mmCIF file of C-alpha atoms and ligand atoms in Angstrom:
data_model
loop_
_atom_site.group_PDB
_atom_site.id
_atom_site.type_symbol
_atom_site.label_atom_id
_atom_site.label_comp_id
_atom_site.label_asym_id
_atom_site.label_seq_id
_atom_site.Cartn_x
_atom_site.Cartn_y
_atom_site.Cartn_z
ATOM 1 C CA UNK M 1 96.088 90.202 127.796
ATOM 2 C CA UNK M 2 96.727 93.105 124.965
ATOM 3 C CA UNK M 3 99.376 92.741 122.444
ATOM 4 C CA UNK M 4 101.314 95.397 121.301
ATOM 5 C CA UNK M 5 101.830 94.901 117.390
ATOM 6 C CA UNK M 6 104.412 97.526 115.333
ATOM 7 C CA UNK M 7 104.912 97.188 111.917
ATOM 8 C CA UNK M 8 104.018 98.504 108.239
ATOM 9 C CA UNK M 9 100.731 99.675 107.061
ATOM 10 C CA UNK M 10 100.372 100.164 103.739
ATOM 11 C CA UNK M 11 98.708 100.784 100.458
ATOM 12 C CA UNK M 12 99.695 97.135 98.028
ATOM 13 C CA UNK M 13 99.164 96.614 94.710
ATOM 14 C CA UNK M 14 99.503 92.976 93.792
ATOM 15 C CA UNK M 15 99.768 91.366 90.459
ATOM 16 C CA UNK M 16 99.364 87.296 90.042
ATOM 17 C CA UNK M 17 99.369 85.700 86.916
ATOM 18 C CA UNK M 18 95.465 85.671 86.943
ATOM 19 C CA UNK M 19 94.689 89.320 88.663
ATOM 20 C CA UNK M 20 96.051 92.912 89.734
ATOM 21 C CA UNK M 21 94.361 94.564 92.395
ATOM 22 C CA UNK M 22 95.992 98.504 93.170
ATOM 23 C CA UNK M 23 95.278 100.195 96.365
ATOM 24 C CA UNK M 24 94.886 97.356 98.194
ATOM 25 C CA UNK M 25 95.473 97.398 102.338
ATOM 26 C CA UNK M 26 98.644 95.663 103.122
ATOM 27 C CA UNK M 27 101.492 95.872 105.108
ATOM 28 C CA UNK M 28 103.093 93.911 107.870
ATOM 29 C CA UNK M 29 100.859 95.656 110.946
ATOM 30 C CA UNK M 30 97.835 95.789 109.207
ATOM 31 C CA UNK M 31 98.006 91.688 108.114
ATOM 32 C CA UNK M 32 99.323 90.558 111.978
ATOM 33 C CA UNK M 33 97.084 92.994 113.874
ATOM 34 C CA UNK M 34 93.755 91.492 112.401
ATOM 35 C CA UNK M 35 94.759 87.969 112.721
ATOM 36 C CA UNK M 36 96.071 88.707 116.408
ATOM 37 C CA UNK M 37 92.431 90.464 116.940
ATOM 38 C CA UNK M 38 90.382 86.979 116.674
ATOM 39 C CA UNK M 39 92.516 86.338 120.053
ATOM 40 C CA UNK M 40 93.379 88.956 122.024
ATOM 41 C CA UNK M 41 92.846 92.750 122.280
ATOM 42 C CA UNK M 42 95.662 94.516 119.888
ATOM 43 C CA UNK M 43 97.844 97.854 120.323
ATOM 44 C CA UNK M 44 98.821 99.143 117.267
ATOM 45 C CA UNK M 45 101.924 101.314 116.796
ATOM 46 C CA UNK M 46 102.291 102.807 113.315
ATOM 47 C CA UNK M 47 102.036 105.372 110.623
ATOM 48 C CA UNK M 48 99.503 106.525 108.037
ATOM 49 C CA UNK M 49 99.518 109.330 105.384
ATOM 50 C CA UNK M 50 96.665 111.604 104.627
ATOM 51 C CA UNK M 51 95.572 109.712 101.839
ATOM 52 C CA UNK M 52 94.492 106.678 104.043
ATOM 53 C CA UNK M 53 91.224 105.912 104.093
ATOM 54 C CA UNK M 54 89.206 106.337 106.894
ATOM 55 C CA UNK M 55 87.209 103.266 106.754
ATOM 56 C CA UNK M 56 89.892 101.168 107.288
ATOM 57 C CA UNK M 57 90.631 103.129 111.026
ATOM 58 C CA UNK M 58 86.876 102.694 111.901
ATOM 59 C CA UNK M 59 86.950 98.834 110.689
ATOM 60 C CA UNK M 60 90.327 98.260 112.886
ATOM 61 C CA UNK M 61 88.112 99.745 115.898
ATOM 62 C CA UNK M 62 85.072 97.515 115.193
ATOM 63 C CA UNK M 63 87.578 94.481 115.853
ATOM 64 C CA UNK M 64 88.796 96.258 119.239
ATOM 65 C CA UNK M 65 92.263 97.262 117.655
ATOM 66 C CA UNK M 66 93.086 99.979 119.964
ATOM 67 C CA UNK M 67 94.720 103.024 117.220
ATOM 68 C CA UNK M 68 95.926 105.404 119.776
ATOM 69 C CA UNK M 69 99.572 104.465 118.358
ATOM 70 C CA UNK M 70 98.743 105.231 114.976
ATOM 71 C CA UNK M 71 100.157 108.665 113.832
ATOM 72 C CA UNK M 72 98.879 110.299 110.982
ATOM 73 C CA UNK M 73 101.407 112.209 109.450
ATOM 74 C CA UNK M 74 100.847 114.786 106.125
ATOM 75 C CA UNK M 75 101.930 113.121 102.847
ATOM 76 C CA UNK M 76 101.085 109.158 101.223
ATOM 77 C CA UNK M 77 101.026 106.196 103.115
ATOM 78 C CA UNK M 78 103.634 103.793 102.454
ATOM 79 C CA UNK M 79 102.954 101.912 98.801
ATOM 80 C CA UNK M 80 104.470 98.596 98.402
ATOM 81 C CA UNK M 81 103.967 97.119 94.644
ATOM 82 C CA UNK M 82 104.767 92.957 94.137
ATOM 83 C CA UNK M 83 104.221 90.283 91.312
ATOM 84 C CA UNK M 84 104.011 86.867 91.813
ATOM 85 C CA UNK M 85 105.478 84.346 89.230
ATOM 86 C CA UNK M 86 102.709 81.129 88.264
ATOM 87 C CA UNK M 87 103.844 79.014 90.877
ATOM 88 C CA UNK M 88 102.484 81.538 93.742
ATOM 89 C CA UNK M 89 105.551 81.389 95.903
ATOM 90 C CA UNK M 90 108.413 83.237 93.631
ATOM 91 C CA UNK M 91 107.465 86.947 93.913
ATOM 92 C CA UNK M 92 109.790 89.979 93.068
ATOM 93 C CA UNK M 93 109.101 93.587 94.879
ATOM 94 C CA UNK M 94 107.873 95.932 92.086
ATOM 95 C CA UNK M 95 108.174 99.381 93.888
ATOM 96 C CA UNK M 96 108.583 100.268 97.482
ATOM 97 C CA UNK M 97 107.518 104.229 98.192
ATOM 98 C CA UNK M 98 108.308 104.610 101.499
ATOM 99 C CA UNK M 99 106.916 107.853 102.042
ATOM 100 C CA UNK M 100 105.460 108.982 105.622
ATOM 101 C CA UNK M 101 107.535 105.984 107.045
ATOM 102 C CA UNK M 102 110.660 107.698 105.529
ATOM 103 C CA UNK M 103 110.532 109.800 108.753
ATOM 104 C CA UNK M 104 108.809 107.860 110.862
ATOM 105 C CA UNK M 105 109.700 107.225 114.304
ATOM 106 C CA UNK M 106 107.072 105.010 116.851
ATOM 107 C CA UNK M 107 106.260 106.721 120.141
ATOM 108 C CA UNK M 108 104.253 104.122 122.356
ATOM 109 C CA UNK M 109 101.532 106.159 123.917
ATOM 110 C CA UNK M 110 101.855 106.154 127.856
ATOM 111 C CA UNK M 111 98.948 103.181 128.288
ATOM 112 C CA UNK M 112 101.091 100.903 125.611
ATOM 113 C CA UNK M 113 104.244 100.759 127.915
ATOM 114 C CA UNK M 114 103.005 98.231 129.950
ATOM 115 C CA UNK M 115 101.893 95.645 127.527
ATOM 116 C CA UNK M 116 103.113 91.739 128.414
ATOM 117 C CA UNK M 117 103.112 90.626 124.853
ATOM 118 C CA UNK M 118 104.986 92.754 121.937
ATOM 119 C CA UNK M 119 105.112 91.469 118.302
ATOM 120 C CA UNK M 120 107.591 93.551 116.244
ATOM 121 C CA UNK M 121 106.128 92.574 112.838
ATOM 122 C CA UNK M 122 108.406 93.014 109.968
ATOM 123 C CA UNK M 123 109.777 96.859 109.781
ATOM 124 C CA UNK M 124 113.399 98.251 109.724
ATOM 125 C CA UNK M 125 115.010 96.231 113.057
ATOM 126 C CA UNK M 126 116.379 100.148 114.674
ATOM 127 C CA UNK M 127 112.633 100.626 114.746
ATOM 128 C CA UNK M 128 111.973 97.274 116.192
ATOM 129 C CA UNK M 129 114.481 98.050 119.029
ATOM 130 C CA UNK M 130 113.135 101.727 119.070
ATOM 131 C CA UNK M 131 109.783 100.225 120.153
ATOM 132 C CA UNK M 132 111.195 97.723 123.089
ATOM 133 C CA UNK M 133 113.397 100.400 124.048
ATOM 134 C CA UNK M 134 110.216 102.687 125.131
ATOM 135 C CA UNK M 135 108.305 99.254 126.735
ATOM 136 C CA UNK M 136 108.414 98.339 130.632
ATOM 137 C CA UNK M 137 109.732 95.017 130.629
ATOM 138 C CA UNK M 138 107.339 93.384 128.402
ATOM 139 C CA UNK M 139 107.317 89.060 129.246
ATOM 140 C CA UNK M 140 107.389 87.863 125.675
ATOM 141 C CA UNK M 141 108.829 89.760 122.536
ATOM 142 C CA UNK M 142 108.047 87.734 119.234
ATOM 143 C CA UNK M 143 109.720 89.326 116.058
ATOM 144 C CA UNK M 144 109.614 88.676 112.367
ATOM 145 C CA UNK M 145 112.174 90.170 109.919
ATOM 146 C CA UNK M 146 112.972 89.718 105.531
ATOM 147 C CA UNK M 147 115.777 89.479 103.805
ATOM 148 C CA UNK M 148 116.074 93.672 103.085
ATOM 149 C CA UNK M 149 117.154 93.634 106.148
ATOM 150 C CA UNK M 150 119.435 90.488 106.461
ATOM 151 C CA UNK M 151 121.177 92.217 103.553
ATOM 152 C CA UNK M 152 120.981 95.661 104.380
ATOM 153 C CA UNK M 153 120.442 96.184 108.308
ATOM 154 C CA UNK M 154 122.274 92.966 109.606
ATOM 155 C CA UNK M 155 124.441 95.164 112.896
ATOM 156 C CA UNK M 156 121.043 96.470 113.699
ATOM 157 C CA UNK M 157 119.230 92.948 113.163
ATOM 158 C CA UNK M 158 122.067 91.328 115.345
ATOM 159 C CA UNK M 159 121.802 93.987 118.013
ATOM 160 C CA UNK M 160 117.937 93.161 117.846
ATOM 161 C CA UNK M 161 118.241 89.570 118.345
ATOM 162 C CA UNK M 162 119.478 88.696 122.259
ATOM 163 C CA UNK M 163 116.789 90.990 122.748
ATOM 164 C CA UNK M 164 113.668 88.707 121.364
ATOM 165 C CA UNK M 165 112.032 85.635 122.863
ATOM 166 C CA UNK M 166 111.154 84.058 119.687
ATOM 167 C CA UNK M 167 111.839 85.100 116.288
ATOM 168 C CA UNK M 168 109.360 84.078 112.602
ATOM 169 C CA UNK M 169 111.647 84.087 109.615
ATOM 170 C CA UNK M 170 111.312 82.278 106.053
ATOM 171 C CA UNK M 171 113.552 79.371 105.069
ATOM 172 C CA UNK M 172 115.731 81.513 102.439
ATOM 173 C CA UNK M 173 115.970 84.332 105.351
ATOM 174 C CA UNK M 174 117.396 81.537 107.903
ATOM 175 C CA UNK M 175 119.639 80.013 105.166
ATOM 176 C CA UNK M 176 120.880 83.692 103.833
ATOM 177 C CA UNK M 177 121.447 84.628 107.463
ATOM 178 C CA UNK M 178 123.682 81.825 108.764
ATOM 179 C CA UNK M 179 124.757 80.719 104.962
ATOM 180 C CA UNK M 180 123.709 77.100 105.672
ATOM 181 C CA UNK M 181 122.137 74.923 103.621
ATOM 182 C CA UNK M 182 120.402 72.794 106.436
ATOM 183 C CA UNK M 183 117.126 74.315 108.071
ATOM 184 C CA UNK M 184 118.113 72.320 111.360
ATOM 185 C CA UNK M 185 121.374 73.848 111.261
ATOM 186 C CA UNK M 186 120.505 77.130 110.703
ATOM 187 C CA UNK M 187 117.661 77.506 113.237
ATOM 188 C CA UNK M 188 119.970 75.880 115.896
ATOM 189 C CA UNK M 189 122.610 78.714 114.778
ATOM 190 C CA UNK M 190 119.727 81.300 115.250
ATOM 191 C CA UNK M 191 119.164 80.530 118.114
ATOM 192 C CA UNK M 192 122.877 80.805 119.414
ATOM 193 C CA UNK M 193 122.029 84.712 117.873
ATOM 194 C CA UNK M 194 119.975 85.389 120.915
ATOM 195 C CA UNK M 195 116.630 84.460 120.600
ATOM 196 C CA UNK M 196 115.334 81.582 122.840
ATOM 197 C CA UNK M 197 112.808 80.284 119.964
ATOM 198 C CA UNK M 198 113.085 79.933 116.009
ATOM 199 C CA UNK M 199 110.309 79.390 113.798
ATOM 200 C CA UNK M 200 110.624 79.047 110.103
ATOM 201 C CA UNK M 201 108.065 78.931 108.025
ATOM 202 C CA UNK M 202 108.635 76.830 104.825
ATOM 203 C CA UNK M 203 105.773 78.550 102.683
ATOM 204 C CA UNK M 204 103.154 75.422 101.116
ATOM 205 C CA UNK M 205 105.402 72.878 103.138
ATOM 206 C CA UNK M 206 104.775 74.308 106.744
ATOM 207 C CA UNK M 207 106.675 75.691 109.324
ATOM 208 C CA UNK M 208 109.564 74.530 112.010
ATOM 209 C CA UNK M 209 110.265 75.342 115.620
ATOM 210 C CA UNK M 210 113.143 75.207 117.603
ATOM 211 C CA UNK M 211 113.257 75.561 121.297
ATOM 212 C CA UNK M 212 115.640 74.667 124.378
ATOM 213 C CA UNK M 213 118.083 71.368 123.750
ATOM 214 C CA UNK M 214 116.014 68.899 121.892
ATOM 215 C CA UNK M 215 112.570 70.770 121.943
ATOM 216 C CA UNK M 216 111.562 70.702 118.102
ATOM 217 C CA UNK M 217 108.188 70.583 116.455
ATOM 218 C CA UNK M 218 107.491 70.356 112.943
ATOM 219 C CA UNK M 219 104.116 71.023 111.323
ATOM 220 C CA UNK M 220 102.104 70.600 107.898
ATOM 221 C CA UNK M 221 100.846 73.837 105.525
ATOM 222 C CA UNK M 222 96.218 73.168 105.066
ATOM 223 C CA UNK M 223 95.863 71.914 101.914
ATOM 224 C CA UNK M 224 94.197 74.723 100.149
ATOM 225 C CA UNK M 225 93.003 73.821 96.648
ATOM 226 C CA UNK M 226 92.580 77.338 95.591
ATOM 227 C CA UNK M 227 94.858 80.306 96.609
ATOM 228 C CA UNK M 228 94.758 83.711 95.006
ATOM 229 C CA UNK M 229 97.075 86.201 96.642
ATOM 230 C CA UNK M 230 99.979 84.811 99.204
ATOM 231 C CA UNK M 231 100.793 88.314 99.994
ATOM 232 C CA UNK M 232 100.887 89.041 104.054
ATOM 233 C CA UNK M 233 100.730 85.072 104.988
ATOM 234 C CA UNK M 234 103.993 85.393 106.785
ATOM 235 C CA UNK M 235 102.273 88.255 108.526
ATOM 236 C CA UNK M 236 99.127 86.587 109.046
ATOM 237 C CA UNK M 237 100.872 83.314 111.183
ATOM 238 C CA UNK M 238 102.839 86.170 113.404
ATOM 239 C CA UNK M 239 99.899 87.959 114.068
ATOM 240 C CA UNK M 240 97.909 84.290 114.770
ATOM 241 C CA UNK M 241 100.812 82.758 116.662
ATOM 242 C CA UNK M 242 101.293 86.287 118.865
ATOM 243 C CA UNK M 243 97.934 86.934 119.320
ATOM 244 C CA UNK M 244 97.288 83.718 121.060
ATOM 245 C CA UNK M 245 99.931 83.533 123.161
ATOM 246 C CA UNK M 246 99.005 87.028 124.155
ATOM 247 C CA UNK M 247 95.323 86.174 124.637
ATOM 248 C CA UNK M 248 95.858 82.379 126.170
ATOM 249 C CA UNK M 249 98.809 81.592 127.812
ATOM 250 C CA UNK M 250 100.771 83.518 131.007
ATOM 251 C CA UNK M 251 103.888 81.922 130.820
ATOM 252 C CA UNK M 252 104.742 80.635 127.696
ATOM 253 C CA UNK M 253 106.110 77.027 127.467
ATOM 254 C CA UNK M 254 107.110 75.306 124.394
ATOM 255 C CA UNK M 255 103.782 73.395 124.067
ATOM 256 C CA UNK M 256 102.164 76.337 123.974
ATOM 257 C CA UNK M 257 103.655 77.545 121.293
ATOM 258 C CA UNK M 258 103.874 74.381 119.604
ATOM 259 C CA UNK M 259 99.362 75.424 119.567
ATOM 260 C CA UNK M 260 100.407 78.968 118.851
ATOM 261 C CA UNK M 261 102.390 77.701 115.454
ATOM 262 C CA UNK M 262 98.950 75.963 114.172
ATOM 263 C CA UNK M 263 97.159 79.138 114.829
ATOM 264 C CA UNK M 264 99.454 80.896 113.242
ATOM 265 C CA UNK M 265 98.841 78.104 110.267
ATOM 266 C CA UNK M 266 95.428 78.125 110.534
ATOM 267 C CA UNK M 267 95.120 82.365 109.991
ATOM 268 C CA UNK M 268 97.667 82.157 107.081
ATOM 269 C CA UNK M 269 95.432 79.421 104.897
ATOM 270 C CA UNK M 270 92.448 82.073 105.133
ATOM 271 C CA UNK M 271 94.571 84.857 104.667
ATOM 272 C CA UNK M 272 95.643 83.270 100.985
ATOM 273 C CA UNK M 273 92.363 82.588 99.756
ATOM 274 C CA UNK M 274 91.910 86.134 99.118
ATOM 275 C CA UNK M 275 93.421 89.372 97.977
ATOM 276 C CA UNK M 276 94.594 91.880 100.605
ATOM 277 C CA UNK M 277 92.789 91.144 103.921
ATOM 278 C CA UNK M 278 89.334 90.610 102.830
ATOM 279 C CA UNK M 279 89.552 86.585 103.703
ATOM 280 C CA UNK M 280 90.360 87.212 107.431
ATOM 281 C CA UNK M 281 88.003 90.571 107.551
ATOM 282 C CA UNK M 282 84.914 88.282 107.407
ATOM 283 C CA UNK M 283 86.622 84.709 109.248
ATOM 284 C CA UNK M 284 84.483 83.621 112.228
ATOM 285 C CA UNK M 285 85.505 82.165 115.507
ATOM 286 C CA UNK M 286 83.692 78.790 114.181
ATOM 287 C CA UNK M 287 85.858 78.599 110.854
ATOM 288 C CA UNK M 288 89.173 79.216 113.251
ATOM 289 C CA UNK M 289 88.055 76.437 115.539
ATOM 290 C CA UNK M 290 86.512 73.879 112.440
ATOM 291 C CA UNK M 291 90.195 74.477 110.154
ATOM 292 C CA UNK M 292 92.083 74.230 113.228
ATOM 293 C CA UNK M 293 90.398 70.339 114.313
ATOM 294 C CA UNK M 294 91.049 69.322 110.600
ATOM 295 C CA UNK M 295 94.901 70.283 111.298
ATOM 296 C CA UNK M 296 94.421 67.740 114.466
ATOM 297 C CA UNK M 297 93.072 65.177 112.078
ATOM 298 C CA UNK M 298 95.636 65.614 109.334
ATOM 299 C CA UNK M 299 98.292 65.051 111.745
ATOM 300 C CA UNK M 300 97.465 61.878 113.364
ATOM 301 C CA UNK M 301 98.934 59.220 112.534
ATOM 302 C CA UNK M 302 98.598 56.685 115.290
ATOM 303 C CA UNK M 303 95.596 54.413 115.269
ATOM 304 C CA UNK M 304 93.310 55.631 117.960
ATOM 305 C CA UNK M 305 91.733 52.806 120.416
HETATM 306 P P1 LIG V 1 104.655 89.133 103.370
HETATM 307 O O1 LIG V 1 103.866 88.647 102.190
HETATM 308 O O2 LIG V 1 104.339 88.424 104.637
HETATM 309 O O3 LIG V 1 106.116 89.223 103.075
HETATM 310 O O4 LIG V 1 104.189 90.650 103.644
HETATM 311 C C1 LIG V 1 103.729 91.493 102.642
HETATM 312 C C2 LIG V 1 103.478 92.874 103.215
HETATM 313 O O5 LIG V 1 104.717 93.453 103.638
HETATM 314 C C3 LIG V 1 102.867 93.814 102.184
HETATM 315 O O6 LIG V 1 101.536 94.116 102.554
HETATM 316 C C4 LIG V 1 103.782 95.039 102.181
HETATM 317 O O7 LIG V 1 103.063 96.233 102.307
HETATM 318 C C5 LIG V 1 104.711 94.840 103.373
HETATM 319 N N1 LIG V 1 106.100 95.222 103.074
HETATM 320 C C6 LIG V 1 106.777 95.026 101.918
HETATM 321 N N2 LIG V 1 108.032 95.526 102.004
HETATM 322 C C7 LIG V 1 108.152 96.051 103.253
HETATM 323 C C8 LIG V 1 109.208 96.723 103.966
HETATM 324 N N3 LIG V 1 110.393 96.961 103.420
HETATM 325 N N4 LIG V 1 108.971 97.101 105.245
HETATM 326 C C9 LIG V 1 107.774 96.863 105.817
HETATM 327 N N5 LIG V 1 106.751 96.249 105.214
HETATM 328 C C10 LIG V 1 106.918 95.846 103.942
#
């Protein structure tokens, strides 16, 4: 089944203590909608400016990401500028240009409306609900949000919320959105927010998932000995957890995506081994599958017979 992604695409530059790279493809769409793409077929709803290069539309269409949702509007793509301090996780926003997305405003293109599976990746949450207000009854909305918009959109985040099956957030988002100190606590309060499913994502120390009464899962980070640019892994493990629900499961059960959240895990470890998206341009369906049976392995712990 498809999977409807909106989101940001974007032009990054990224500085780490080691490197800068300028011009680099980012943003939120862009990260989830090739990570979704080694599982399902994606629709992409978003905006690019005229300076947005071309090969990066044909590449999207060599992976089956269908573009008819893309508008190309006259002016820059959206630039997003960030620095990372040594320890890879701190990172503070250099420059946001918002340019075409200043005006932006996603139209789903008559053959998106009926699409079973929606991520709303992370954009402004009125566009979020803009985009499920123009879908037929879509059977599983996942969303993912930051704290710009915890701080600066919260009636629009909280009129977003009873509206999503499962929402991705970071551990400072869940604590600065319920002001609580404990992660259990605040995805429990999340959840009382409207959405059926929380998963936070604890950066190098894994992620958590809450479902119905006492359905909770908790799951390692893969050791990675080397990364080199962290930015879009939040994206990456939305787009990996969405994209295989989308392209696996009909009705989604907590096991399922209890499997969806190591996906997700898996996607995000190749996604930080490289700058921009070059890591997960080039993964194969053998290096998912071999990363993904180490994660089994890691997380036994009972001697098998
Ligand atoms: P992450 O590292 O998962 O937080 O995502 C990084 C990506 O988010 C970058 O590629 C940026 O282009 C994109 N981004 C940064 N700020 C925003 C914003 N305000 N709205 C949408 N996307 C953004």
């Amino acid at each position: 089944m498809s999977l409807l992604i909106v989101g940001s695409i974007a032009l990054d530059t990224v500085k780490t203590p080691v490197e800068e790279h300028a011009d680099l493809l980012g943003g939120s769409a862009s990260y989830a909608a090739l990570a979704a793409s080694y599982f399902s077929p994606v629709r992409l709803v978003g905006v690019v400016g005229s300076d947005f290069p071309q090969a990066e539309l044909d590449f999207w269409k060599s992976r089956k990401v269908d573009l008819e949702g893309v508008q190309r509007a006259d002016g820059k793509t959206f630039r997003w500028s960030g620095e990372y301090s040594w320890d890879l996780n701190t990172r503070a926003t250099r420059s946001t240009d918002l340019n075409v997305f200043e005006t932006f405003q996603p139209t789903l293109p008559e053959s998106y409306r009926q699409t079973d599976f929606v991520l709303l990746a992370n954009i402004a949450p009125a566009l979020q609900s803009h985009v499920l207000d123009q879908a037929e009854r879509p059977r599983f909305i996942v969303a993912d949000t930051m704290n710009l918009w915890i701080e600066t959109a919260r009636k629009d985040l909280d009129a977003l919320l009873p509206r999503v099956d499962l929402l991705i957030l970071n551990d400072s988002e869940a604590r600065e959105m319920t002001e609580e100190t404990s992660l259990i606590k605040a995805g429990r309060r999340i959840q009382k927010m409207g959405p059926r499913y929380v998963a936070i994502k604890k950066g190098e120390h894994g992620a958590l998932l809450f479902g119905e009464k006492d359905e909770f899962f908790s799951c390692g980070a893969y050791p990675l000995e080397d990364i080199h640019d962290p930015t879009g892994a939040g994206d990456t493990f939305a787009g990996g957890m969405a994209g295989f629900l989308a392209g696996t499961v009909k009705t989604v059960r907590f096991a399922d995506l209890r499997k969806a959240m190591i996906y997700g895990s898996v996607l995000a470890s190749f996604c930080v081994e490289a700058f921009s998206l070059e890591r997960l341009r080039h993964l194969t369906n053998e290096e998912i599958a071999s990363r993904y049976e180490m994660f089994k392995l890691m997380s036994q712990f009972e001697v098998l017979a």
